[in-house]
């Protein structure tokens, strides 16, 4: 018979509770929330099944499970999300970084692997800073700028810059509605962006975890095609000749965005699929 305060008993009880509340990843989430609370790796829970939680730990765990049962994403409860090779701090002012965006980082690094030149890079719509900071870790010689319309998001990006890169030296931050507050004379060799791209009309059909907790400013637009074409057009004037533009986007728009960009004077353009086979990325060359 297991003690009711043991890790094993509390995990079972939490899993059952979350299942009743229709949380699909009930067991996994119960484990993540407990491991993080106890400052253990998740696998270590399995060798500590008999360990008893004290009153403070039990109360804190109960609180976390109740929050999760109300659909709050585990990353907002733990305040962190693993992305590419780092652990990013997140709160409800920034999108929780997604695996597709890791693919975008991977593509850029692969395409630039033979580029020896020190280049200027802008991560537009940076949110937590996950794209730009991950690029900078891999390519310390690159000159990085991060921008977002949200002051609160930029504060998170700055915190991650310090936590992950050690300091904010040589990194520029712009609080800017797209390019409006980025000096006209700034010119970049690479602009990478994961902007909002989901139509408002999709809200109804999306998971409560996302709609109730993630910032709508990071996700939804009334007219994604118009917003993204404006973004692409503005990016053109901020790139050096031959500069590259990488954007994550709505699969149903990827093709038309590439075609219209070529019509408007970009030298080269292509779309690429994500690992689930969706037309997720737009890659353009000035
Ligand atoms: C989809 S999130 C991406 C965040 C992060 N780059 C990532 O991949 O996880 C989009 C970000 O764009 C920002 N944003 C929305 N509208 C913007 C605008 N007009 N100009 C600049 N940033 C904007 C939001 O605040 C949000 O942080």
Coordinates of C-alpha atoms and ligand atoms in Angstrom, one line a residue:
X1 CA 0.0 0.0 0.0
X2 CA 1.5 3.4 -1.1
X3 CA 1.6 6.3 1.4
X4 CA -0.9 8.9 0.2
X5 CA 1.8 11.6 0.3
X6 CA 4.3 9.7 -1.8
X7 CA 5.3 10.8 -5.3
X8 CA 3.6 7.8 -6.8
X9 CA 0.3 8.3 -5.1
X10 CA 0.2 12.0 -5.8
X11 CA 1.0 11.5 -9.5
X12 CA -1.8 8.9 -9.8
X13 CA -4.3 11.2 -8.1
X14 CA -3.3 14.2 -10.2
X15 CA -3.4 12.2 -13.4
X16 CA -7.0 11.0 -12.6
X17 CA -8.1 14.5 -11.7
X18 CA -6.6 16.0 -14.9
X19 CA -8.2 13.3 -17.0
X20 CA -11.6 14.0 -15.5
X21 CA -11.1 17.7 -16.6
X22 CA -10.3 16.4 -20.1
X23 CA -6.6 17.4 -20.1
X24 CA -5.3 15.1 -22.8
X25 CA -1.7 14.9 -21.6
X26 CA -2.7 14.3 -18.0
X27 CA 0.1 12.0 -16.9
X28 CA 2.8 13.9 -18.7
X29 CA 1.7 17.2 -17.3
X30 CA 1.3 15.8 -13.8
X31 CA 4.9 14.6 -14.0
X32 CA 6.3 17.8 -15.5
X33 CA 4.7 20.0 -12.9
X34 CA 5.9 17.8 -10.0
X35 CA 9.4 17.3 -11.3
X36 CA 9.8 21.1 -11.8
X37 CA 8.4 21.8 -8.4
X38 CA 10.8 19.4 -6.7
X39 CA 13.7 20.5 -9.0
X40 CA 14.2 17.0 -10.2
X41 CA 14.6 15.7 -13.8
X42 CA 11.3 14.0 -14.8
X43 CA 13.0 10.6 -15.1
X44 CA 14.2 10.9 -11.5
X45 CA 10.5 10.8 -10.3
X46 CA 10.6 7.1 -11.2
X47 CA 13.5 6.3 -8.9
X48 CA 11.9 8.4 -6.1
X49 CA 8.4 7.0 -6.2
X50 CA 8.4 6.4 -2.4
X51 CA 9.5 9.9 -1.5
X52 CA 7.0 11.7 0.6
X53 CA 6.0 15.4 -0.1
X54 CA 5.9 17.7 2.9
X55 CA 2.9 20.0 3.5
X56 CA 4.3 23.0 1.6
X57 CA 5.2 20.8 -1.4
X58 CA 1.8 19.2 -1.4
X59 CA 0.0 22.5 -1.3
X60 CA 2.1 24.0 -4.1
X61 CA 1.6 20.9 -6.2
X62 CA -2.1 21.0 -5.7
X63 CA -2.2 24.6 -6.8
X64 CA -0.3 23.7 -9.9
X65 CA -2.6 20.9 -10.8
X66 CA -5.7 23.1 -10.3
X67 CA -4.2 25.7 -12.6
X68 CA -3.5 23.0 -15.2
X69 CA -7.1 21.7 -14.8
X70 CA -8.3 25.1 -15.9
X71 CA -6.2 24.7 -19.1
X72 CA -3.3 26.9 -18.2
X73 CA -0.4 25.6 -20.2
X74 CA 2.3 23.8 -18.2
X75 CA 5.0 26.2 -19.6
X76 CA 3.2 29.2 -18.0
X77 CA 3.0 27.3 -14.7
X78 CA 6.6 26.4 -14.7
X79 CA 7.7 29.6 -16.4
X80 CA 9.9 27.8 -18.9
X81 CA 10.1 26.1 -22.3
X82 CA 12.9 24.2 -23.9
X83 CA 13.6 25.5 -27.4
X84 CA 16.5 24.5 -29.7
X85 CA 19.4 24.1 -27.3
X86 CA 18.3 26.3 -24.5
X87 CA 15.7 26.8 -21.8
X88 CA 13.7 30.0 -22.3
X89 CA 11.8 31.9 -19.6
X90 CA 8.2 32.4 -20.6
X91 CA 5.2 34.2 -19.1
X92 CA 1.7 35.1 -20.4
X93 CA 3.1 38.1 -22.4
X94 CA 4.8 35.8 -24.9
X95 CA 3.9 32.9 -27.1
X96 CA 5.2 29.5 -25.9
X97 CA 7.8 28.7 -28.6
X98 CA 6.7 25.9 -30.9
X99 CA 8.6 23.0 -32.5
X100 CA 8.0 24.4 -36.1
X101 CA 10.0 27.5 -35.1
X102 CA 12.9 25.3 -34.1
X103 CA 12.8 24.0 -37.7
X104 CA 13.1 27.6 -38.9
X105 CA 16.2 28.1 -36.8
X106 CA 17.7 24.9 -38.1
X107 CA 17.1 25.8 -41.7
X108 CA 18.7 29.2 -41.3
X109 CA 21.8 27.7 -39.6
X110 CA 22.1 25.1 -42.3
X111 CA 21.7 27.6 -45.2
X112 CA 24.3 29.9 -43.6
X113 CA 26.8 27.3 -42.5
X114 CA 29.4 28.3 -45.1
X115 CA 28.8 32.0 -44.6
X116 CA 32.0 33.2 -42.9
X117 CA 31.1 36.9 -43.0
X118 CA 29.9 38.7 -39.8
X119 CA 26.3 39.4 -40.6
X120 CA 23.5 41.6 -39.2
X121 CA 20.4 39.8 -38.2
X122 CA 17.0 41.0 -37.1
X123 CA 14.5 38.7 -35.3
X124 CA 11.3 40.6 -36.0
X125 CA 8.3 39.8 -33.7
X126 CA 10.7 38.2 -31.3
X127 CA 8.4 37.4 -28.4
X128 CA 10.6 35.4 -26.0
X129 CA 13.6 36.0 -28.2
X130 CA 13.8 32.3 -29.0
X131 CA 14.7 32.6 -32.7
X132 CA 17.4 35.4 -32.4
X133 CA 18.9 34.1 -29.2
X134 CA 19.2 30.5 -30.6
X135 CA 20.9 31.9 -33.7
X136 CA 23.3 33.9 -31.7
X137 CA 24.3 30.9 -29.5
X138 CA 25.2 29.0 -32.7
X139 CA 26.8 32.0 -34.4
X140 CA 28.3 34.3 -31.8
X141 CA 29.9 36.5 -34.4
X142 CA 26.5 37.6 -35.8
X143 CA 25.2 41.0 -34.9
X144 CA 21.7 40.6 -33.4
X145 CA 18.7 42.9 -33.1
X146 CA 15.4 41.8 -31.5
X147 CA 12.1 43.7 -32.1
X148 CA 8.5 43.4 -31.0
X149 CA 5.5 45.7 -30.7
X150 CA 5.0 44.6 -27.1
X151 CA 7.1 46.2 -24.3
X152 CA 6.2 43.3 -22.0
X153 CA 7.4 40.7 -24.6
X154 CA 10.6 42.6 -25.1
X155 CA 11.2 42.5 -21.3
X156 CA 11.0 38.7 -21.6
X157 CA 13.4 38.7 -24.5
X158 CA 15.8 40.8 -22.6
X159 CA 15.6 38.5 -19.6
X160 CA 16.3 35.5 -21.8
X161 CA 19.2 37.3 -23.5
X162 CA 20.8 37.8 -20.1
X163 CA 20.0 34.3 -18.8
X164 CA 21.1 32.5 -21.9
X165 CA 23.8 34.7 -23.5
X166 CA 25.1 36.1 -20.3
X167 CA 24.5 39.8 -21.0
X168 CA 22.8 42.1 -23.5
X169 CA 26.0 43.6 -24.8
X170 CA 26.0 44.2 -28.6
X171 CA 22.3 43.3 -28.9
X172 CA 19.8 45.9 -30.0
X173 CA 16.2 45.9 -28.8
X174 CA 13.5 47.8 -30.7
X175 CA 10.0 48.3 -29.4
X176 CA 8.4 48.7 -32.8
X177 CA 5.2 48.1 -34.8
X178 CA 6.9 46.0 -37.5
X179 CA 9.6 48.3 -38.8
X180 CA 8.1 51.7 -37.8
X181 CA 10.6 52.4 -35.0
X182 CA 13.6 50.7 -36.5
X183 CA 16.0 53.4 -37.9
X184 CA 15.6 53.7 -41.7
X185 CA 19.4 53.5 -42.1
X186 CA 19.6 50.1 -40.4
X187 CA 20.2 47.4 -43.0
X188 CA 20.3 43.7 -42.3
X189 CA 21.7 40.6 -44.1
X190 CA 19.1 38.3 -42.6
X191 CA 15.6 39.0 -41.2
X192 CA 14.0 36.0 -39.5
X193 CA 10.4 36.2 -38.2
X194 CA 7.5 34.2 -36.8
X195 CA 4.8 36.9 -36.9
X196 CA 1.2 36.4 -35.9
X197 CA -0.6 34.7 -38.8
X198 CA -3.8 33.0 -37.6
X199 CA -7.1 34.5 -38.8
X200 CA -9.4 35.7 -36.1
X201 CA -12.1 33.4 -37.5
X202 CA -10.0 30.3 -36.4
X203 CA -10.2 31.3 -32.7
X204 CA -13.4 29.3 -32.1
X205 CA -11.9 26.0 -33.2
X206 CA -8.7 26.3 -31.3
X207 CA -7.6 24.7 -28.0
X208 CA -8.6 26.5 -24.8
X209 CA -5.0 26.3 -23.6
X210 CA -4.1 28.6 -26.5
X211 CA -7.1 30.9 -26.8
X212 CA -7.6 31.4 -23.0
X213 CA -3.9 32.0 -22.1
X214 CA -1.6 32.9 -24.9
X215 CA -1.4 36.5 -26.0
X216 CA -3.8 37.2 -28.9
X217 CA -1.5 39.9 -30.1
X218 CA 1.0 37.1 -30.8
X219 CA -1.4 34.9 -32.7
X220 CA -4.4 36.4 -34.4
X221 CA -5.0 38.9 -37.2
X222 CA -8.1 40.1 -38.9
X223 CA -6.5 39.9 -42.3
X224 CA -3.3 37.8 -42.3
X225 CA -2.5 38.1 -46.0
X226 CA -2.6 41.9 -45.9
X227 CA -0.5 42.1 -42.7
X228 CA 2.1 39.6 -44.0
X229 CA 2.4 41.2 -47.4
X230 CA 3.0 44.6 -45.7
X231 CA 5.6 43.0 -43.5
X232 CA 7.4 41.4 -46.5
X233 CA 7.3 44.7 -48.4
X234 CA 8.8 46.6 -45.4
X235 CA 11.4 43.9 -44.9
X236 CA 12.7 44.4 -48.4
X237 CA 13.8 48.0 -47.7
X238 CA 15.6 46.9 -44.6
X239 CA 17.7 44.2 -46.3
X240 CA 21.1 44.6 -47.9
X241 CA 21.2 43.5 -51.6
X242 CA 21.3 39.7 -51.6
X243 CA 19.9 39.7 -48.1
X244 CA 17.7 36.8 -46.9
X245 CA 14.2 36.8 -45.4
X246 CA 12.9 33.7 -43.5
X247 CA 9.3 33.6 -42.2
X248 CA 7.1 31.1 -40.5
X249 CA 3.6 31.4 -41.8
X250 CA 0.1 30.0 -42.4
X251 CA 0.3 27.1 -44.8
X252 CA -2.6 28.2 -46.9
X253 CA -0.8 31.5 -47.6
X254 CA 2.8 30.4 -48.2
X255 CA 2.4 29.9 -51.9
X256 CA 0.7 33.2 -52.7
X257 CA 3.1 35.2 -50.5
X258 CA 6.1 33.8 -52.4
X259 CA 4.4 34.4 -55.8
X260 CA 3.4 38.0 -55.0
X261 CA 6.8 38.7 -53.5
X262 CA 8.6 37.6 -56.7
X263 CA 6.1 39.8 -58.7
X264 CA 7.1 42.8 -56.5
X265 CA 10.8 42.4 -57.2
X266 CA 12.4 39.9 -54.8
X267 CA 15.1 38.0 -56.7
X268 CA 14.3 34.5 -55.4
X269 CA 11.6 32.9 -53.4
X270 CA 10.5 29.5 -52.3
X271 CA 8.4 27.9 -49.7
X272 CA 9.4 24.9 -47.5
X273 CA 7.4 22.4 -45.6
X274 CA 7.6 21.7 -41.9
X275 CA 8.1 18.1 -40.6
X276 CA 4.4 17.5 -40.7
X277 CA 4.3 18.2 -44.4
X278 CA 2.7 21.7 -44.2
X279 CA 3.9 24.6 -46.3
X280 CA 5.1 26.5 -43.3
X281 CA 8.1 28.6 -44.3
X282 CA 8.6 31.4 -46.8
X283 CA 12.2 32.1 -47.8
X284 CA 13.0 35.1 -50.0
X285 CA 16.2 36.7 -51.3
X286 CA 16.4 40.4 -52.1
Ligands
LIG1 C1 3.8 34.3 -33.1 S1 4.6 35.3 -31.9 C2 6.2 34.8 -32.1 C3 7.1 34.9 -30.9 C4 8.5 34.2 -31.1 N1 9.2 34.8 -32.2 C5 8.3 32.7 -31.3 O1 8.5 32.3 -32.4 O2 7.9 32.0 -30.3 C6 4.4 36.8 -32.7 C7 5.0 38.1 -31.9 O3 4.8 39.2 -32.7 C8 4.5 40.3 -31.9 N2 3.7 41.3 -32.8 C9 2.4 41.2 -33.1 N3 2.1 42.3 -33.9 C10 3.2 43.0 -34.1 C11 3.6 44.1 -34.9 N4 2.6 44.8 -35.6 N5 4.8 44.5 -34.9 C12 5.8 43.8 -34.2 N6 5.5 42.8 -33.4 C13 4.3 42.3 -33.4 C14 3.7 39.8 -30.8 O4 3.8 40.6 -29.6 C15 4.4 38.4 -30.6 O5 5.5 38.5 -29.6

